[in-house]
XYZ file of C-alpha atoms in Angstrom:
485
model
C 0.000 0.000 0.000
C 1.501 3.346 -1.010
C 0.350 6.911 -0.449
C -0.185 9.610 2.154
C -3.204 9.277 4.439
C -4.757 12.177 6.357
C -6.554 11.128 9.541
C -8.985 13.361 11.457
C -10.389 11.939 14.706
C -10.708 13.461 18.142
C -9.934 10.089 19.768
C -6.166 9.929 20.351
C -6.245 6.110 20.626
C -7.849 5.710 17.209
C -5.368 8.149 15.669
C -2.484 6.162 17.163
C -3.748 2.743 16.076
C -4.543 3.882 12.536
C -1.210 5.677 12.217
C 0.687 2.555 13.299
C -1.302 0.217 11.050
C -1.049 2.431 7.958
C 2.639 3.127 8.546
C 3.372 -0.604 8.799
C 1.474 -1.050 5.521
C 3.849 1.408 3.810
C 1.843 4.646 3.967
C 2.854 8.072 5.165
C 0.400 9.408 7.737
C -0.629 12.832 9.058
C -3.096 12.678 11.973
C -5.023 15.443 13.699
C -7.899 16.001 16.074
C -9.078 19.086 14.172
C -11.079 19.486 10.965
C -9.521 22.924 10.474
C -6.065 21.331 10.339
C -7.368 18.674 7.962
C -8.734 21.395 5.669
C -5.354 23.157 5.653
C -3.565 19.949 4.660
C -6.088 19.339 1.872
C -5.698 22.888 0.519
C -1.906 22.519 0.641
C -2.211 19.501 -1.646
C -1.195 16.928 0.938
C -2.659 13.462 1.126
C -3.944 10.754 -1.200
C -6.722 9.611 1.143
C -8.730 11.137 4.000
C -10.107 9.109 6.911
C -12.359 11.282 9.055
C -14.685 10.978 12.014
C -18.097 12.684 11.819
C -18.560 14.491 15.127
C -15.449 16.572 15.764
C -14.882 19.434 18.242
C -14.757 21.989 15.441
C -17.335 20.644 13.009
C -18.864 17.709 11.158
C -16.693 15.510 8.949
C -19.481 14.754 6.469
C -20.273 18.450 6.073
C -16.660 18.972 5.078
C -16.655 16.453 2.204
C -18.093 18.805 -0.474
C -15.346 21.367 0.321
C -12.717 18.617 0.078
C -14.067 17.458 -3.277
C -14.239 21.020 -4.549
C -10.590 21.609 -3.682
C -9.384 18.099 -4.538
C -11.832 16.129 -6.720
C -9.408 13.195 -6.850
C -9.119 12.825 -3.058
C -11.210 9.917 -1.674
C -12.741 10.196 1.795
C -13.575 7.315 4.145
C -16.004 8.232 6.943
C -15.876 6.489 10.328
C -18.507 7.269 12.929
C -19.913 6.152 16.257
C -23.258 7.615 15.101
C -24.578 4.320 13.741
C -27.776 5.697 12.225
C -29.408 5.475 8.841
C -29.082 9.258 8.429
C -25.289 9.048 8.860
C -25.024 6.310 6.237
C -27.211 8.214 3.764
C -25.436 11.535 4.320
C -22.060 9.878 3.777
C -23.303 8.267 0.574
C -24.901 11.441 -0.790
C -21.788 13.472 0.017
C -19.881 11.016 -2.228
C -17.719 9.533 0.507
C -15.654 6.645 -0.839
C -16.891 4.479 2.020
C -18.520 4.567 5.450
C -17.725 2.363 8.456
C -19.398 2.421 11.859
C -17.401 2.411 15.074
C -16.167 0.132 16.467
C -14.750 -0.825 13.081
C -12.876 -3.903 11.954
C -9.245 -2.806 11.496
C -8.353 -5.273 8.690
C -11.561 -4.286 6.910
C -10.679 -0.596 7.132
C -7.158 -1.330 5.861
C -8.617 -3.192 2.880
C -10.918 -0.295 2.023
C -8.085 2.193 2.440
C -6.025 0.168 -0.026
C -8.913 0.147 -2.485
C -9.339 3.903 -2.145
C -5.643 4.547 -2.736
C -5.648 2.277 -5.788
C -8.837 3.648 -7.289
C -9.000 7.412 -6.887
C -12.097 9.397 -7.783
C -11.772 10.894 -11.286
C -10.890 14.573 -11.424
C -13.819 15.151 -13.777
C -16.369 14.061 -11.193
C -18.404 17.095 -10.065
C -18.354 18.008 -6.408
C -21.812 17.339 -4.954
C -23.666 19.864 -2.919
C -23.847 19.256 0.793
C -26.733 16.849 1.459
C -29.724 18.667 2.931
C -30.902 15.925 5.242
C -30.656 17.571 8.629
C -33.835 19.572 8.287
C -35.764 16.842 6.525
C -34.842 13.910 8.739
C -36.628 13.129 11.934
C -33.836 12.835 14.505
C -36.055 10.633 16.654
C -36.226 7.829 14.092
C -35.157 4.663 15.958
C -33.087 3.470 12.991
C -29.833 2.996 14.814
C -27.578 -0.005 15.038
C -24.039 -1.226 14.720
C -24.987 -4.848 13.971
C -23.928 -5.993 10.481
C -27.558 -6.674 9.550
C -28.514 -3.062 10.297
C -25.433 -1.606 8.612
C -26.250 -3.624 5.485
C -29.790 -2.243 5.658
C -28.474 1.326 5.971
C -26.177 0.855 2.960
C -28.974 -0.614 0.855
C -31.336 2.240 1.734
C -28.616 4.755 0.863
C -27.986 3.092 -2.509
C -31.599 2.981 -3.657
C -32.931 6.047 -1.819
C -33.502 8.092 -4.972
C -33.609 5.257 -7.515
C -36.743 4.987 -9.633
C -37.606 1.545 -8.276
C -40.443 0.269 -6.085
C -39.260 -0.952 -2.688
C -40.705 -3.808 -0.629
C -39.776 -3.780 3.063
C -40.131 -7.195 4.682
C -39.924 -8.188 8.327
C -41.694 -9.362 11.434
C -44.281 -7.250 13.221
C -42.783 -4.450 15.275
C -39.320 -4.328 13.664
C -39.866 -0.822 12.282
C -40.862 -1.441 8.663
C -43.032 1.681 8.548
C -40.175 3.765 9.963
C -37.859 2.492 7.220
C -40.568 3.203 4.658
C -40.975 6.726 5.990
C -37.210 7.280 5.690
C -37.445 6.504 1.958
C -39.645 9.578 1.680
C -38.267 11.947 4.322
C -34.628 11.516 3.247
C -35.228 11.425 -0.514
C -35.634 13.987 -3.280
C -39.415 13.463 -3.033
C -39.707 14.762 0.541
C -41.389 18.029 -0.533
C -44.263 16.079 -2.137
C -46.982 14.006 -0.527
C -46.529 10.888 1.605
C -49.720 8.814 1.579
C -50.408 5.551 3.379
C -52.745 2.956 1.874
C -54.001 0.268 4.283
C -56.503 -2.569 4.259
C -59.089 -0.049 5.468
C -58.806 1.787 2.121
C -60.083 -0.921 -0.211
C -62.697 0.870 -2.287
C -61.834 1.911 -5.818
C -62.460 5.530 -4.901
C -60.181 5.364 -1.836
C -57.351 3.709 -3.773
C -57.456 6.261 -6.584
C -57.772 9.151 -4.125
C -54.642 7.931 -2.319
C -52.833 7.601 -5.631
C -53.767 11.140 -6.669
C -52.597 12.624 -3.352
C -49.258 10.814 -3.645
C -48.430 12.140 -7.134
C -44.750 13.055 -7.265
C -44.246 11.780 -3.729
C -44.462 8.387 -2.072
C -47.314 5.893 -1.769
C -46.835 3.474 1.139
C -48.886 0.293 0.735
C -49.072 -1.472 4.083
C -49.400 -5.272 3.962
C -50.797 -5.707 0.430
C -51.192 -9.433 1.180
C -53.970 -8.380 3.571
C -55.937 -6.735 0.746
C -58.732 -8.782 -0.759
C -58.350 -9.981 -4.344
C -60.573 -7.228 -5.747
C -58.557 -4.498 -4.017
C -55.296 -6.041 -5.266
C -56.718 -6.048 -8.793
C -57.702 -2.357 -8.483
C -54.216 -1.525 -7.228
C -52.647 -3.306 -10.208
C -54.929 -1.397 -12.550
C -53.905 1.929 -11.028
C -50.190 1.087 -11.301
C -50.623 0.002 -14.936
C -52.435 3.262 -15.717
C -49.531 5.224 -14.226
C -46.934 3.232 -16.146
C -48.476 3.883 -19.583
C -50.413 7.079 -18.981
C -49.495 10.721 -19.589
C -48.781 11.299 -15.889
C -45.915 8.805 -15.733
C -43.435 11.499 -14.728
C -45.531 12.242 -11.638
C -45.967 8.593 -10.658
C -45.329 8.233 -6.912
C -42.551 6.074 -5.521
C -44.168 2.783 -4.482
C -43.066 1.485 -1.086
C -44.761 -1.501 0.525
C -44.420 -3.385 3.791
C -44.936 -7.127 4.185
C -44.362 -9.988 6.591
C -40.983 -11.708 6.760
C -41.658 -13.970 3.740
C -43.638 -12.238 0.961
C -42.899 -15.076 -1.451
C -44.728 -17.420 0.913
C -47.690 -15.035 0.700
C -47.551 -15.387 -3.093
C -47.285 -19.181 -2.872
C -50.239 -19.314 -0.480
C -52.365 -17.102 -2.737
C -52.587 -14.224 -0.267
C -50.623 -11.890 -2.562
C -51.079 -11.838 -6.318
C -47.865 -12.660 -8.125
C -48.346 -9.837 -10.661
C -48.768 -7.343 -7.808
C -45.747 -8.743 -5.978
C -43.489 -8.266 -9.006
C -44.717 -4.694 -9.445
C -43.925 -3.853 -5.815
C -40.716 -5.824 -5.239
C -38.276 -3.906 -7.438
C -35.942 -4.027 -4.445
C -36.677 -6.046 -1.309
C -35.162 -4.908 1.986
C -35.499 -7.098 5.064
C -35.518 -5.444 8.479
C -33.921 -7.817 11.006
C -35.675 -8.716 14.259
C -34.155 -7.551 17.539
C -32.996 -11.072 18.390
C -30.709 -10.902 15.337
C -28.962 -7.792 16.689
C -28.866 -8.144 20.453
C -25.876 -5.801 20.823
C -28.084 -3.007 19.475
C -30.695 -3.461 22.219
C -28.920 -1.411 24.969
C -28.200 1.683 22.797
C -31.650 1.444 21.241
C -33.223 1.258 24.705
C -31.265 4.354 25.794
C -32.342 6.146 22.625
C -35.993 5.316 23.287
C -35.720 6.518 26.893
C -34.217 9.786 25.667
C -37.018 10.171 23.135
C -39.614 9.511 25.839
C -38.010 12.225 27.988
C -38.110 14.640 25.029
C -41.843 13.930 24.775
C -42.437 14.886 28.392
C -41.947 11.644 30.301
C -39.517 11.535 33.264
C -35.856 11.303 32.258
C -34.497 7.859 33.109
C -31.344 5.813 32.585
C -30.726 2.062 32.799
C -28.638 0.467 35.516
C -26.049 -2.101 34.524
C -28.233 -4.946 35.830
C -31.306 -3.654 34.009
C -29.316 -3.349 30.783
C -28.093 -6.952 31.051
C -31.633 -8.250 31.608
C -33.035 -6.309 28.666
C -30.231 -7.475 26.396
C -30.952 -11.108 27.300
C -34.672 -10.880 26.545
C -35.920 -12.176 23.171
C -38.401 -9.340 22.437
C -40.880 -11.231 20.236
C -42.624 -7.890 19.672
C -39.320 -6.385 18.493
C -38.737 -2.604 18.609
C -42.387 -1.832 19.284
C -42.318 -4.007 22.398
C -39.004 -2.485 23.507
C -40.373 1.042 23.077
C -43.530 0.274 25.047
C -41.419 -1.246 27.799
C -39.089 1.773 27.969
C -42.019 4.181 28.152
C -43.682 2.102 30.844
C -40.501 1.994 32.950
C -39.944 5.719 32.427
C -43.329 6.290 34.032
C -43.133 3.737 36.825
C -39.468 3.757 37.932
C -38.927 5.058 41.465
C -35.705 6.926 40.718
C -33.680 8.432 37.905
C -32.014 5.064 37.251
C -34.119 2.030 36.361
C -33.041 -0.818 38.630
C -32.573 -4.477 37.815
C -35.635 -5.363 39.915
C -37.781 -2.828 38.024
C -36.575 -4.190 34.697
C -37.286 -7.752 35.824
C -40.827 -6.766 36.806
C -41.405 -5.075 33.436
C -40.103 -8.123 31.585
C -42.342 -10.407 33.662
C -45.357 -8.494 32.353
C -44.310 -9.466 28.830
C -43.710 -13.127 29.704
C -47.142 -14.364 28.495
C -46.422 -12.933 25.059
C -42.915 -14.356 25.113
C -44.236 -17.835 25.922
C -46.395 -17.689 22.784
C -43.536 -16.633 20.516
C -42.226 -19.405 18.222
C -38.585 -18.501 18.854
C -38.604 -18.990 22.606
C -38.350 -22.019 24.910
C -41.503 -23.223 26.678
C -42.303 -22.056 30.208
C -40.085 -23.542 32.891
C -42.937 -25.712 34.175
C -42.705 -27.876 31.066
C -40.521 -31.029 31.046
C -36.863 -30.614 30.202
C -36.392 -27.270 31.919
C -34.875 -26.336 35.184
C -36.737 -23.960 37.464
C -36.514 -20.284 36.642
C -35.232 -17.869 39.203
C -38.009 -16.160 41.169
C -39.454 -13.291 39.164
C -37.557 -14.311 36.014
C -39.617 -14.056 32.808
C -40.096 -17.339 30.995
C -38.253 -15.876 28.024
C -35.124 -15.678 30.171
C -35.318 -19.222 31.537
C -32.654 -21.541 30.116
C -33.438 -25.157 29.083
C -31.483 -27.491 31.326
C -31.344 -30.785 29.405
C -33.144 -30.156 26.122
C -31.396 -31.660 23.108
C -31.275 -29.841 19.761
C -33.725 -32.298 18.187
C -36.221 -31.682 21.008
C -35.842 -27.912 20.636
C -36.392 -28.072 16.869
C -39.429 -30.314 17.370
C -40.857 -27.863 19.902
C -40.411 -24.839 17.611
C -41.877 -26.675 14.611
C -44.896 -27.784 16.606
C -45.501 -24.197 17.715
C -45.195 -23.056 14.109
C -47.914 -25.503 13.052
C -50.033 -24.606 16.071
C -49.955 -20.922 15.098
C -51.772 -21.831 11.854
C -54.642 -23.475 13.723
C -56.586 -25.803 11.462
C -54.785 -24.539 8.351
C -51.503 -25.839 6.973
C -48.446 -23.553 6.703
C -47.641 -22.172 3.228
C -46.048 -24.617 0.740
C -42.267 -24.861 0.586
C -41.865 -25.511 4.314
C -38.984 -27.994 3.922
C -36.650 -25.543 2.178
C -37.644 -22.675 4.500
C -36.882 -24.713 7.625
C -33.528 -25.912 6.295
C -32.632 -22.331 5.409
C -33.636 -21.120 8.897
C -31.300 -23.690 10.467
C -28.465 -23.533 7.939
C -28.033 -19.779 7.834
C -27.450 -19.184 11.576
C -25.199 -22.274 11.678
C -22.957 -20.830 8.964
C -23.028 -17.323 10.454
C -22.079 -18.547 13.934
C -19.365 -20.848 12.567
C -17.927 -17.972 10.512
C -17.991 -15.706 13.548
C -16.261 -18.357 15.676
C -13.494 -18.741 13.064
C -13.041 -14.990 12.572
C -14.371 -15.117 9.011
C -11.697 -17.606 7.886
C -13.534 -19.725 5.314
C -10.948 -22.512 5.301
C -11.201 -22.969 9.069
C -14.977 -22.640 8.913
C -15.268 -25.353 6.234
C -13.010 -27.615 8.318
C -15.111 -26.954 11.424
C -18.316 -27.817 9.560
C -16.773 -30.802 7.801
C -17.649 -29.620 4.300
C -15.684 -28.694 1.191
C -14.567 -25.052 0.973
C -16.226 -24.639 -2.438
C -19.461 -26.012 -0.962
C -19.201 -23.449 1.833
C -18.641 -20.613 -0.663
C -21.710 -21.645 -2.668
C -23.858 -21.790 0.453
C -22.631 -18.348 1.562
C -23.577 -16.949 -1.850
C -26.960 -18.702 -1.958
C -27.851 -17.530 1.551
C -26.507 -14.001 0.962
C -24.157 -14.196 3.954
C -21.549 -11.431 4.075
C -18.077 -12.591 5.096
C -15.782 -10.233 7.004
C -12.377 -11.258 8.340
C -12.145 -10.058 11.956
C -8.996 -9.694 13.937
C -9.067 -6.405 15.824
C -11.876 -4.009 16.607
C -11.375 -0.304 17.305
């Protein structure tokens, strides 16, 4: 790796680690804790790459990118930030940053991206973009925060297709925040000055559908759970979309955004969603992960929701260490919606400024009946195969004592069938179940081996080429991890 790297970060430790790593890789490094100093170096013609934090004592690193590109169009910028929000990812993308990484970042990953940036500079002919005007349009209370890889991938995908002329389908379980993601496609896009209209199963008449379409012209039409529309309403919706596509008002056609359950293709297979409507709505499909897939995001998300509750007039509260540990361990079958309700309830009922472990345990116990009904959780501790739960411990937190994997799988499958009552689950169950088991197995094995595919294949007892094919088929992102900063 060859070149001069300019680093701007107010954390001395990060400056030191990056300087040492880049120097060992063969780069020359200038590091500072000031954006003003960084700007001087850029204007003096120094540097082949900039690595900058966002929140600095003397300004915002993303806000500085247009000035850098104006002075040095060929100078790539990598943004690193502890602000792990969708707005940060979108602002970095729209400001034409070469890349964006959340803190704590993977050091080898950052080194790889730095090498790519040094080898592939931005062309001098590229115009410098205007500073992205998202601050005023974005709702700072949107709970779209998260450092987990699943959320960062979501942020990057939203940033890539934010202003693309494609319909977007947002899939996920109830309560994960699909409507919030859908709203961000409008509020953070070029269409934010036009209408944002929501179409639900309550708006099924032909008049209501066309009225919603007219109000959304030039803006965004959010179609919530189209699989819940009856066949006649789905047909009317298809007719309206076809009229837009071939009619004189095509240029004012609204952006179509829809929300669905976690498996819209199963809805198609089961006949709940018309295939021709699905293909018109699923130009890009984005899946919002459940909270159980990003447990490390639960504590910061809980703190964010408490802060938002305080901003709305509820008592200001914080979480004790014990309360945080309990909340992180809970499965949250109701996802973000359940977490938000719980935080608001504890903000109202806590005795002091800090929510105690006992208060958190009591709040979680109130959610235990729901948790016991959730397919992902073990049965209540009174059932065979489980040790007794600690007094006051929610069933969702009780650990199975002797349950074998086969028994656990049988239990979850039986619950899945029970949830459908007298009806059968949608066709294709065999492949869906294998995928549900295979994907977490590969992800956990990769994590345990630090992303080393050779070691992972050996651990699993399969051929490396077989592993690579499965990773591709299951859309599993592989990142080599050695040191986090």
